[in-house]
Coordinates of N, CA and C in Angstrom, one line a residue:
X1 N -32.2 -23.1 3.7 CA -31.0 -24.3 3.3 C -30.7 -23.7 2.0
X2 N -28.9 -23.6 1.7 CA -29.1 -23.3 0.4 C -29.4 -23.1 -1.1
X3 N -29.1 -22.6 -1.5 CA -30.0 -22.7 -3.2 C -29.6 -24.1 -4.1
X4 N -28.0 -24.2 -3.6 CA -27.1 -25.2 -4.4 C -28.0 -27.0 -3.0
X5 N -28.5 -26.0 -2.1 CA -28.8 -28.0 -1.5 C -30.7 -27.8 -2.3
X6 N -31.0 -27.3 -3.0 CA -32.2 -27.8 -3.7 C -32.1 -28.7 -5.5
X7 N -31.3 -28.9 -5.5 CA -31.0 -30.2 -6.8 C -31.2 -31.4 -6.4
X8 N -32.3 -31.6 -8.0 CA -32.8 -32.9 -7.9 C -34.3 -33.1 -6.8
X9 N -34.8 -31.5 -6.3 CA -35.8 -31.7 -5.2 C -37.0 -30.7 -6.7
X10 N -37.7 -30.4 -5.7 CA -39.2 -29.9 -6.4 C -38.2 -28.7 -6.2
X11 N -38.4 -28.1 -7.7 CA -38.1 -26.8 -7.8 C -39.1 -26.2 -6.8
X12 N -38.5 -25.4 -6.9 CA -39.8 -24.0 -6.3 C -39.5 -22.3 -6.7
X13 N -38.6 -22.5 -7.6 CA -37.9 -20.7 -8.1 C -38.8 -20.5 -8.9
X14 N -38.7 -19.2 -10.2 CA -39.5 -18.8 -10.7 C -40.0 -19.1 -12.0
X15 N -38.9 -21.1 -12.8 CA -38.9 -21.4 -13.5 C -40.0 -22.7 -13.4
X16 N -40.3 -22.8 -11.9 CA -41.0 -24.0 -11.8 C -40.2 -25.3 -12.5
X17 N -39.3 -25.6 -12.3 CA -39.6 -27.1 -13.3 C -39.5 -28.2 -12.4
X18 N -40.1 -28.2 -11.7 CA -41.0 -29.7 -11.5 C -39.7 -30.2 -10.5
X19 N -39.2 -30.3 -10.7 CA -37.3 -30.8 -10.4 C -36.0 -29.7 -10.6
X20 N -34.9 -29.3 -9.6 CA -34.5 -28.2 -9.6 C -33.0 -29.5 -10.4
X21 N -33.0 -27.9 -11.6 CA -31.5 -28.5 -12.2 C -30.4 -27.6 -12.4
X22 N -31.0 -26.9 -11.1 CA -30.0 -25.4 -10.7 C -29.9 -24.2 -11.9
X23 N -30.0 -24.7 -12.8 CA -30.1 -23.8 -14.2 C -30.6 -21.7 -13.5
X24 N -31.2 -22.2 -12.3 CA -31.5 -20.6 -12.0 C -30.6 -20.1 -11.2
X25 N -29.9 -21.0 -10.7 CA -28.4 -20.5 -9.8 C -27.4 -20.1 -11.2
X26 N -27.2 -20.9 -12.1 CA -26.2 -20.6 -13.2 C -26.8 -19.8 -13.8
X27 N -28.1 -19.4 -13.6 CA -28.4 -17.9 -14.5 C -28.6 -17.2 -14.1
X28 N -28.2 -16.8 -12.2 CA -28.2 -15.6 -11.6 C -26.1 -15.0 -11.4
X29 N -25.6 -16.0 -12.5 CA -24.4 -14.9 -12.3 C -24.7 -14.1 -14.2
X30 N -25.4 -14.5 -15.0 CA -26.1 -13.7 -15.9 C -27.1 -12.8 -15.9
X31 N -27.2 -12.5 -14.9 CA -28.5 -11.7 -14.8 C -27.3 -10.6 -14.2
X32 N -28.0 -9.2 -14.8 CA -27.9 -7.5 -14.6 C -28.4 -7.0 -13.8
X33 N -28.2 -6.9 -12.2 CA -28.4 -6.5 -11.3 C -29.0 -4.4 -11.2
X34 N -29.8 -4.1 -10.3 CA -30.2 -3.2 -10.7 C -29.7 -2.4 -9.4
X35 N -28.7 -2.0 -9.8 CA -27.7 -1.4 -8.2 C -28.0 0.3 -7.3
X36 N -29.7 -0.1 -6.5 CA -29.8 1.3 -6.1 C -29.4 0.8 -4.5
X37 N -29.6 1.9 -4.0 CA -29.4 2.4 -2.1 C -30.8 2.6 -1.4
X38 N -31.2 2.1 -1.0 CA -32.7 1.9 -0.5 C -33.1 3.5 0.8
X39 N -33.8 3.7 1.0 CA -33.7 4.9 2.1 C -34.4 4.1 2.5
X40 N -33.8 3.9 3.8 CA -35.3 2.5 4.6 C -36.0 3.5 6.0
X41 N -35.4 4.5 6.3 CA -35.5 5.3 7.4 C -37.4 5.2 7.9
X42 N -37.8 5.3 8.7 CA -38.8 5.2 9.2 C -39.5 3.7 8.2
X43 N -39.5 2.9 7.3 CA -40.2 2.2 7.0 C -39.8 0.3 7.6
X44 N -41.0 -0.1 7.7 CA -41.2 -0.4 7.5 C -40.4 -2.4 7.2
X45 N -40.2 -2.6 8.1 CA -39.4 -4.1 7.7 C -39.7 -5.4 8.6
X46 N -39.8 -6.6 7.4 CA -39.8 -7.8 8.2 C -39.1 -7.9 8.0
X47 N -38.3 -9.2 9.7 CA -37.8 -10.4 9.3 C -38.7 -11.5 10.4
X48 N -38.0 -12.6 8.8 CA -38.4 -14.1 9.9 C -38.2 -14.6 10.1
X49 N -37.0 -15.1 11.1 CA -36.4 -16.3 11.6 C -35.2 -15.2 13.0
X50 N -35.1 -15.4 13.4 CA -34.8 -15.5 14.6 C -33.2 -15.8 15.7
X51 N -32.0 -15.7 14.6 CA -30.9 -16.4 14.7 C -30.3 -16.4 14.9
X52 N -28.6 -16.7 14.6 CA -27.6 -15.4 14.5 C -28.0 -14.8 12.6
X53 N -28.3 -15.7 11.8 CA -28.5 -14.8 10.4 C -30.0 -13.7 11.0
X54 N -30.4 -14.3 11.2 CA -31.5 -13.5 11.4 C -31.4 -11.6 12.9
X55 N -30.8 -12.2 13.0 CA -29.3 -10.8 14.3 C -28.6 -10.2 12.9
X56 N -27.9 -10.4 12.2 CA -27.5 -9.7 11.1 C -28.0 -9.3 11.0
X57 N -29.1 -10.1 9.8 CA -29.9 -8.5 8.7 C -30.5 -8.2 9.8
X58 N -30.9 -8.1 10.7 CA -31.8 -6.9 11.7 C -31.4 -5.7 12.2
X59 N -29.7 -5.8 12.7 CA -28.5 -5.1 12.5 C -28.3 -4.2 11.5
X60 N -28.7 -5.4 10.4 CA -28.3 -4.6 9.3 C -29.5 -3.3 8.7
X61 N -30.7 -3.1 9.1 CA -31.7 -2.2 8.6 C -31.8 -1.6 9.9
X62 N -31.5 -2.1 11.2 CA -31.7 -0.9 12.2 C -29.9 0.6 12.3
X63 N -29.1 -0.6 11.5 CA -28.3 1.0 11.1 C -28.6 1.8 10.0
X64 N -29.5 1.7 9.3 CA -30.1 2.2 8.1 C -31.4 3.0 8.5
X65 N -31.9 2.7 9.2 CA -33.0 3.7 10.3 C -33.7 2.8 10.0
X66 N -34.5 1.7 9.6 CA -35.3 0.6 9.5 C -36.3 0.1 11.0
X67 N -37.9 0.2 10.6 CA -38.6 0.1 11.7 C -38.8 -1.6 11.7
X68 N -38.2 -2.5 12.7 CA -38.5 -3.8 12.2 C -39.1 -4.4 12.7
X69 N -40.0 -5.4 12.6 CA -40.8 -6.2 13.4 C -39.7 -7.9 12.9
X70 N -39.7 -9.0 13.6 CA -39.2 -9.9 14.0 C -40.0 -10.7 14.2
X71 N -40.4 -12.1 13.3 CA -41.5 -12.9 13.6 C -40.6 -13.9 14.0
X72 N -40.8 -15.0 15.5 CA -39.7 -16.4 15.6 C -41.0 -16.9 16.7
X73 N -40.8 -17.7 16.7 CA -41.3 -18.5 17.5 C -40.0 -18.4 19.4
X74 N -39.0 -18.3 18.4 CA -38.0 -18.0 20.0 C -36.5 -17.3 18.8
X75 N -36.0 -16.6 19.9 CA -35.1 -15.9 19.4 C -33.1 -16.1 20.1
X76 N -32.6 -15.6 19.5 CA -31.9 -16.0 20.2 C -31.3 -14.4 21.4
X77 N -30.5 -15.0 22.2 CA -29.7 -13.6 22.9 C -29.8 -12.2 22.7
X78 N -29.1 -11.7 21.2 CA -28.6 -10.5 21.3 C -30.4 -10.2 20.5
X79 N -31.3 -10.8 19.8 CA -32.0 -10.4 19.5 C -33.6 -10.0 20.4
X80 N -33.5 -10.9 21.7 CA -34.2 -10.9 22.5 C -33.8 -9.3 23.8
X81 N -32.6 -9.2 23.3 CA -32.0 -7.4 23.7 C -32.8 -6.8 23.6
X82 N -32.4 -6.2 22.0 CA -32.9 -5.5 21.4 C -34.2 -5.1 21.6
X83 N -34.9 -6.2 21.4 CA -36.5 -6.1 21.3 C -36.7 -6.1 23.6
X84 N -35.8 -6.3 23.9 CA -36.2 -5.6 25.6 C -36.0 -4.2 25.9
X85 N -34.8 -3.8 25.1 CA -35.0 -2.0 25.1 C -35.9 -1.1 23.6
X86 N -36.2 -1.9 22.7 CA -37.4 -1.5 22.1 C -37.5 -0.6 20.5
X87 N -35.2 -1.3 20.9 CA -35.2 -1.6 19.0 C -35.9 -1.6 18.3
X88 N -37.0 -3.2 19.0 CA -37.6 -3.7 17.5 C -38.5 -4.4 17.6
X89 N -39.8 -4.6 17.2 CA -41.0 -5.8 17.9 C -40.4 -7.2 17.8
X90 N -40.5 -7.3 18.5 CA -40.8 -9.8 18.0 C -42.5 -9.6 18.7
X91 N -42.6 -9.8 17.4 CA -43.9 -11.0 17.2 C -43.1 -12.7 17.8
X92 N -43.7 -12.8 19.0 CA -42.9 -14.8 19.2 C -44.1 -15.6 19.3
X93 N -43.9 -15.8 17.9 CA -44.5 -16.7 17.3 C -44.2 -17.0 15.9
X94 N -45.4 -17.8 15.3 CA -44.6 -18.6 13.5 C -45.1 -17.6 12.9
X95 N -45.0 -17.8 11.5 CA -44.6 -16.4 10.5 C -46.6 -17.4 9.9
X96 N -47.2 -15.7 10.1 CA -48.5 -16.7 10.3 C -49.8 -16.1 8.5
X97 N -48.6 -15.7 7.2 CA -49.2 -15.6 6.3 C -49.2 -14.3 5.3
X98 N -49.9 -14.2 4.2 CA -49.4 -12.7 3.6 C -50.4 -11.1 4.6
X99 N -50.7 -11.8 5.6 CA -51.0 -10.5 6.7 C -49.8 -10.2 7.3
X100 N -48.8 -11.2 7.9 CA -47.5 -10.0 7.7 C -46.7 -10.0 7.9
X101 N -47.1 -9.3 6.5 CA -46.2 -7.9 5.7 C -46.8 -7.4 5.1
X102 N -48.6 -7.1 6.3 CA -48.9 -5.7 5.8 C -48.4 -5.0 6.1
X103 N -48.5 -4.1 5.4 CA -47.8 -2.7 5.6 C -46.6 -3.0 5.8
X104 N -45.1 -3.9 5.2 CA -44.3 -3.6 4.8 C -43.5 -3.5 3.7
X105 N -42.3 -2.8 4.2 CA -42.0 -2.2 2.5 C -41.4 -4.2 2.2
X106 N -40.3 -4.1 3.3 CA -39.8 -5.3 2.9 C -39.2 -6.6 3.6
X107 N -39.3 -7.3 3.2 CA -39.2 -8.6 3.9 C -38.0 -9.6 3.7
X108 N -37.4 -9.9 5.2 CA -36.3 -10.9 4.8 C -36.3 -12.5 5.6
X109 N -36.4 -13.3 4.9 CA -36.9 -15.0 5.7 C -34.8 -15.4 5.8
X110 N -35.2 -15.7 6.8 CA -33.8 -16.3 7.3 C -34.1 -16.7 8.2
X111 N -35.4 -18.5 8.2 CA -35.0 -19.2 9.1 C -34.8 -20.6 8.7
X112 N -34.5 -21.7 8.8 CA -33.7 -22.4 9.1 C -34.9 -24.1 8.5
X113 N -36.5 -23.2 8.5 CA -37.5 -23.6 7.6 C -37.5 -23.8 6.0
X114 N -37.0 -24.6 5.6 CA -37.7 -24.1 3.8 C -38.9 -23.9 3.7
X115 N -39.6 -25.0 4.2 CA -41.6 -24.4 3.0 C -41.5 -22.6 4.0
X116 N -41.1 -22.4 5.8 CA -41.4 -21.3 6.0 C -40.9 -20.2 5.0
X117 N -39.2 -20.3 4.6 CA -38.9 -19.4 3.9 C -40.0 -19.1 2.3
X118 N -40.5 -20.3 1.5 CA -40.6 -20.2 0.0 C -41.6 -19.6 0.7
X119 N -42.4 -20.5 1.6 CA -43.9 -19.1 1.2 C -43.8 -17.6 2.6
X120 N -43.0 -17.1 2.9 CA -42.3 -15.5 2.3 C -42.1 -15.4 1.1
X121 N -41.6 -15.9 0.9 CA -40.8 -15.4 -0.3 C -41.9 -14.9 -1.8
X122 N -43.3 -15.6 -1.6 CA -44.1 -16.9 -2.2 C -45.1 -15.4 -1.6
X123 N -45.0 -15.1 -0.9 CA -46.0 -14.1 -0.5 C -45.9 -12.6 -0.3
X124 N -44.4 -12.3 -0.4 CA -44.1 -10.8 -0.7 C -43.8 -10.8 -2.4
X125 N -43.8 -11.6 -3.1 CA -44.2 -11.7 -4.1 C -45.5 -11.2 -4.6
X126 N -46.4 -12.2 -4.5 CA -47.8 -12.0 -4.9 C -47.9 -10.5 -4.6
X127 N -47.3 -9.1 -3.2 CA -47.4 -8.2 -3.0 C -46.7 -7.1 -3.6
X128 N -45.4 -7.4 -5.1 CA -45.1 -7.3 -5.6 C -43.9 -5.9 -4.0
X129 N -43.9 -6.8 -3.5 CA -42.8 -6.3 -1.8 C -41.4 -7.1 -2.0
X130 N -40.2 -5.7 -1.5 CA -39.2 -6.3 -2.2 C -38.8 -7.6 -1.2
X131 N -38.5 -9.0 -1.7 CA -37.6 -10.0 0.0 C -36.9 -10.5 -0.5
X132 N -35.5 -10.9 0.4 CA -34.9 -12.0 0.2 C -34.5 -12.8 0.8
X133 N -34.7 -14.0 0.7 CA -34.7 -15.4 1.1 C -32.9 -15.6 1.2
X134 N -32.7 -15.4 2.4 CA -30.9 -15.9 2.8 C -30.3 -16.8 1.8
X135 N -29.7 -17.0 1.6 CA -28.5 -18.1 1.1 C -29.1 -18.9 -0.3
X136 N -30.6 -18.0 -0.6 CA -31.3 -18.9 -1.7 C -31.6 -17.8 -2.2
X137 N -30.2 -17.0 -3.3 CA -30.6 -16.5 -4.9 C -31.7 -15.9 -5.5
X138 N -32.2 -17.5 -6.2 CA -33.5 -17.6 -6.8 C -34.8 -17.2 -6.2
X139 N -34.4 -16.5 -4.7 CA -35.4 -17.0 -4.5 C -35.7 -15.0 -4.0
X140 N -34.8 -14.6 -4.7 CA -35.1 -13.2 -3.6 C -35.1 -12.0 -5.5
X141 N -36.0 -11.1 -5.2 CA -36.2 -10.1 -6.4 C -35.1 -9.5 -5.0
X142 N -34.4 -9.3 -4.4 CA -32.9 -7.4 -4.4 C -31.8 -9.0 -3.8
X143 N -30.9 -9.1 -3.7 CA -30.1 -9.7 -2.8 C -29.3 -8.1 -2.0
X144 N -28.4 -9.3 -0.9 CA -28.0 -8.5 0.0 C -26.4 -8.1 -0.5
X145 N -25.9 -6.8 -0.7 CA -24.0 -7.5 -0.2 C -23.2 -7.2 0.4
X146 N -22.5 -7.1 -0.2 CA -21.6 -6.9 1.1 C -20.3 -5.7 1.7
X147 N -20.8 -5.3 2.6 CA -21.1 -3.5 2.4 C -19.7 -2.9 3.7
X148 N -19.0 -2.2 2.7 CA -18.2 -1.3 3.2 C -18.1 0.1 3.9
X149 N -19.1 -0.2 5.1 CA -19.3 1.4 5.5 C -18.5 2.3 6.3
X150 N -18.1 3.4 5.4 CA -16.7 4.9 7.1 C -17.5 6.2 6.4
X151 N -18.4 6.2 7.6 CA -18.6 7.8 7.8 C -19.8 7.8 6.7
X152 N -20.6 8.7 5.3 CA -21.1 8.7 5.1 C -20.5 7.7 3.5
X153 N -19.8 7.4 3.4 CA -19.6 6.8 2.3 C -19.9 5.3 2.5
X154 N -20.3 4.2 1.1 CA -21.1 3.4 1.9 C -20.9 2.8 0.3
X155 N -19.7 1.1 0.1 CA -18.7 0.5 -0.7 C -19.6 -0.6 -0.7
X156 N -20.2 -1.2 -2.1 CA -20.6 -2.1 -1.8 C -20.5 -3.0 -2.5
X157 N -20.3 -5.0 -2.0 CA -19.3 -5.9 -3.1 C -20.8 -6.9 -3.5
X158 N -20.3 -7.5 -4.3 CA -21.0 -8.3 -5.0 C -21.4 -9.7 -6.3
X159 N -20.7 -10.2 -5.6 CA -21.4 -11.6 -6.3 C -21.9 -12.4 -6.9
X160 N -23.2 -11.5 -7.2 CA -24.5 -12.4 -7.9 C -24.9 -13.7 -7.0
X161 N -24.3 -13.6 -5.5 CA -24.5 -14.7 -4.9 C -23.4 -16.0 -5.7
X162 N -22.8 -16.2 -6.0 CA -22.0 -17.0 -6.6 C -20.9 -17.4 -5.3
X163 N -20.0 -16.3 -4.3 CA -19.3 -16.9 -3.8 C -19.4 -15.7 -2.1
X164 N -20.2 -15.9 -1.0 CA -19.9 -14.8 -0.1 C -18.6 -14.8 0.5
X165 N -17.8 -16.1 -0.3 CA -16.4 -15.3 0.7 C -15.6 -14.6 -0.2
X166 N -15.6 -14.5 -1.4 CA -15.1 -13.9 -2.3 C -15.7 -12.1 -2.0
X167 N -16.5 -12.5 -1.8 CA -17.0 -10.6 -1.1 C -16.8 -10.7 -0.1
X168 N -16.3 -11.0 1.2 CA -16.0 -11.1 2.5 C -14.3 -10.1 1.6
X169 N -14.2 -11.8 1.3 CA -12.0 -10.6 0.9 C -11.7 -9.1 0.9
X170 N -12.8 -9.3 -0.2 CA -12.7 -8.3 -1.0 C -13.3 -6.9 -0.7
X171 N -14.3 -7.5 0.8 CA -14.3 -5.9 1.5 C -13.5 -6.1 2.6
X172 N -13.0 -6.7 3.1 CA -11.6 -6.7 3.9 C -10.6 -5.4 2.9
X173 N -10.4 -6.5 2.2 CA -9.2 -5.6 1.4 C -9.5 -3.3 1.1
X174 N -10.8 -3.5 0.4 CA -11.0 -2.3 -0.1 C -11.1 -1.2 1.1
X175 N -11.9 -2.3 2.5 CA -11.7 -1.3 3.7 C -10.3 -1.3 4.3
X176 N -9.6 -1.8 3.4 CA -7.8 -0.8 3.8 C -8.1 0.1 2.8
X177 N -8.1 0.1 1.8 CA -8.1 1.4 1.2 C -8.6 1.8 1.0
X178 N -9.9 2.3 0.9 CA -10.7 3.5 1.8 C -11.5 3.2 2.3
X179 N -10.4 4.2 3.7 CA -11.4 4.5 4.9 C -11.9 5.7 5.4
X180 N -11.0 6.2 6.5 CA -11.8 6.6 6.8 C -10.9 8.7 6.2
X181 N -9.8 8.7 5.6 CA -9.9 9.8 4.7 C -10.9 10.2 4.0
X182 N -11.3 8.8 2.8 CA -12.5 9.4 1.6 C -13.3 9.8 2.4
X183 N -13.6 9.4 3.3 CA -14.7 9.9 3.9 C -15.1 11.1 4.8
X184 N -13.3 11.2 5.5 CA -13.8 12.9 5.7 C -13.9 14.3 5.0
X185 N -13.7 13.3 3.9 CA -13.1 14.1 2.0 C -14.4 14.5 1.7
X186 N -15.6 13.4 2.4 CA -16.6 13.5 1.5 C -17.3 14.0 2.2
X187 N -16.3 14.9 3.5 CA -18.0 15.5 4.1 C -17.5 17.0 4.3
X188 N -16.1 17.2 3.9 CA -15.8 18.5 3.7 C -16.0 18.7 2.1
X189 N -16.2 18.2 1.3 CA -16.9 18.5 0.2 C -18.6 18.8 0.4
X190 N -18.9 18.4 1.3 CA -20.4 17.7 1.1 C -21.2 20.1 1.4
X191 N -19.4 20.4 2.5 CA -20.0 20.9 3.1 C -20.2 22.8 2.2
X192 N -19.9 22.6 1.0 CA -19.4 23.4 -0.2 C -20.6 23.9 -1.6
X193 N -21.6 22.6 -1.2 CA -22.3 21.7 -2.0 C -23.8 23.2 -2.6
X194 N -23.6 23.6 -1.2 CA -25.0 24.7 -1.1 C -23.3 25.9 -1.8
X195 N -22.9 26.5 -1.8 CA -21.6 27.1 -2.6 C -22.2 26.9 -4.1
X196 N -22.1 25.6 -4.2 CA -21.4 25.2 -5.7 C -23.3 25.9 -6.0
X197 N -23.7 25.4 -6.1 CA -25.1 25.6 -6.2 C -25.7 26.9 -7.1
X198 N -24.8 27.6 -5.8 CA -25.7 28.4 -5.6 C -25.0 29.7 -6.7
X199 N -23.6 29.1 -7.1 CA -22.8 29.9 -7.6 C -22.1 29.4 -9.3
X200 N -22.5 28.6 -8.7 CA -21.4 27.9 -10.3 C -23.1 27.5 -11.4
X201 N -23.7 27.9 -11.6 CA -25.2 28.2 -12.5 C -24.8 26.1 -13.3
X202 N -23.8 25.8 -13.8 CA -23.9 24.7 -14.9 C -23.4 23.3 -14.1
X203 N -24.4 22.3 -14.3 CA -23.8 21.3 -14.1 C -21.9 20.6 -14.3
X204 N -21.4 21.2 -16.0 CA -20.3 21.0 -16.3 C -19.4 22.2 -15.0
X205 N -19.9 23.5 -15.2 CA -19.3 23.6 -13.8 C -18.9 22.8 -12.1
X206 N -19.5 22.7 -12.1 CA -20.4 21.9 -10.9 C -18.8 21.4 -10.4
X207 N -19.0 20.3 -11.8 CA -18.0 19.2 -11.9 C -16.9 19.3 -12.2
X208 N -16.8 20.0 -13.2 CA -15.4 21.1 -12.9 C -14.7 21.0 -11.7
X209 N -15.9 22.2 -10.8 CA -14.9 22.1 -9.6 C -14.5 20.9 -8.7
X210 N -15.2 20.4 -8.7 CA -15.3 19.1 -7.6 C -13.8 18.2 -8.0
X211 N -13.9 18.3 -9.5 CA -12.5 17.0 -9.4 C -11.4 17.8 -9.4
X212 N -11.6 19.1 -9.5 CA -10.2 19.8 -9.6 C -10.2 19.9 -8.1
X213 N -10.2 19.3 -7.2 CA -10.0 19.0 -5.9 C -9.7 17.7 -5.5
X214 N -11.0 16.8 -5.9 CA -11.0 15.6 -5.7 C -9.8 14.9 -6.4
X215 N -9.3 15.4 -7.8 CA -8.0 14.8 -8.6 C -7.3 16.1 -8.9
X216 N -6.6 17.0 -7.7 CA -5.9 18.0 -8.6 C -5.0 17.2 -7.1
X217 N -3.2 18.4 -7.3 CA -2.3 18.3 -6.7 C -2.0 19.7 -5.9
X218 N -1.8 19.5 -4.3 CA -1.6 18.3 -3.7 C -3.0 17.3 -3.5
X219 N -3.3 15.9 -3.3 CA -4.3 15.2 -3.4 C -4.4 15.6 -2.0
X220 N -5.6 15.2 -1.8 CA -6.2 15.9 -0.4 C -6.9 14.7 0.4
X221 N -6.4 13.1 -0.5 CA -6.8 12.3 0.7 C -5.4 12.0 1.4
X222 N -4.9 12.3 1.1 CA -2.9 12.4 0.7 C -3.4 13.1 2.6
X223 N -3.2 14.2 1.5 CA -3.0 15.6 3.5 C -3.6 15.6 4.5
X224 N -4.9 14.4 4.3 CA -6.1 13.7 5.4 C -5.2 12.8 5.9
X225 N -5.0 12.1 5.7 CA -4.4 10.4 6.2 C -3.3 11.4 7.0
X226 N -2.5 12.6 6.6 CA -1.6 12.7 7.2 C -1.9 13.6 8.3
X227 N -3.2 14.1 8.8 CA -3.9 15.1 10.0 C -4.3 16.1 9.3
X228 N -4.3 17.0 8.0 CA -3.7 17.8 7.9 C -5.3 18.9 7.8
X229 N -6.3 18.3 8.1 CA -8.0 18.5 7.6 C -7.3 20.6 7.3
X230 N -7.3 21.1 8.3 CA -7.5 22.0 7.7 C -6.1 23.0 6.2
X231 N -5.2 22.3 5.8 CA -4.4 22.1 4.4 C -5.7 21.7 4.0
X232 N -6.7 20.9 4.0 CA -7.5 20.2 3.2 C -8.8 22.3 2.7
X233 N -9.0 22.0 4.1 CA -10.2 23.0 3.5 C -9.6 24.4 3.1
X234 N -8.4 24.7 3.3 CA -7.9 25.4 2.3 C -7.3 25.8 1.2
X235 N -7.6 24.3 0.9 CA -7.6 24.1 -1.1 C -9.2 23.8 -1.5
X236 N -9.6 23.5 -1.0 CA -11.2 23.7 -1.6 C -11.9 25.3 -1.0
X237 N -11.0 26.4 -0.2 CA -11.2 27.8 -0.3 C -10.3 28.1 -2.1
X238 N -9.5 28.2 -2.5 CA -8.3 28.4 -3.1 C -9.2 27.6 -4.5
X239 N -9.8 26.5 -4.5 CA -10.9 25.6 -5.6 C -12.1 27.1 -5.9
X240 N -12.7 27.2 -5.2 CA -13.6 28.4 -4.9 C -13.7 29.6 -5.0
X241 N -12.0 29.6 -4.9 CA -11.8 31.7 -5.8 C -11.8 31.3 -7.1
X242 N -10.6 29.9 -7.1 CA -10.5 29.9 -8.9 C -11.2 29.4 -9.4
X243 N -12.6 28.6 -9.3 CA -14.0 28.4 -10.4 C -15.1 29.9 -9.6
X244 N -14.6 30.8 -9.3 CA -16.4 31.7 -9.2 C -15.8 32.6 -10.2
X245 N -17.5 32.4 -11.2 CA -17.2 33.4 -11.9 C -17.3 34.4 -12.0
X246 N -16.6 35.7 -13.2 CA -16.0 36.5 -13.0 C -16.6 38.2 -12.4
X247 N -17.8 37.8 -12.5 CA -18.7 38.9 -11.3 C -18.6 38.9 -10.6
X248 N -18.5 37.7 -9.6 CA -19.0 36.9 -7.8 C -17.4 37.4 -7.9
X249 N -16.3 37.7 -9.0 CA -14.8 38.6 -8.3 C -14.4 40.1 -8.9
X250 N -15.5 40.6 -9.3 CA -15.4 42.2 -9.3 C -15.6 43.0 -7.5

């Protein structure tokens, strides 16, 4: 049940108002979020619920290397296939309480049962775990932004839960503006990070080196869009020669 559907019903969020007046939803727009990128590789992630939304969350966790356990009595075909191939663990039963979160790094509640979703949230909160109840931002201690991915690049778009539709539109527009060329440039720049650390002794020198490439002329993004990857490599070599300390050039 989305957050807006709680209005007039029993309050279940952190405010404990008795009857929901939606003040928590309105307050989300004034909440400053600490934006972080989580390293999930090898970490246990629990998803409660195995419908379309559950599948979406599972695929996102798997894409980042999470070890996913799904808890649900039934599952849609996509999740059944992931379980059959060994990509996830499917516990074919109802959510059983706090013990189901033992050893987990984060939990996602994606069921159509409000009581179950609330139980997952409260159990996770008591364990100081990361928890997200889909479509109910006040019952989350982290929210999931829309993500544009291209190679090593990941661009997150969040409206603090105010409008997922707007976030999706922004995702499409950002994907069209920042795509393969930017990802390719990120890879090329990563190749010279070792040289920069070994050769340029200060942060300021390393910053100036990389900024001279990214913001210089000719534009490396435009060159990559034109298929001129080798020309960009030469551009980087020129920047290395220009920024190499005098002793290194002697």
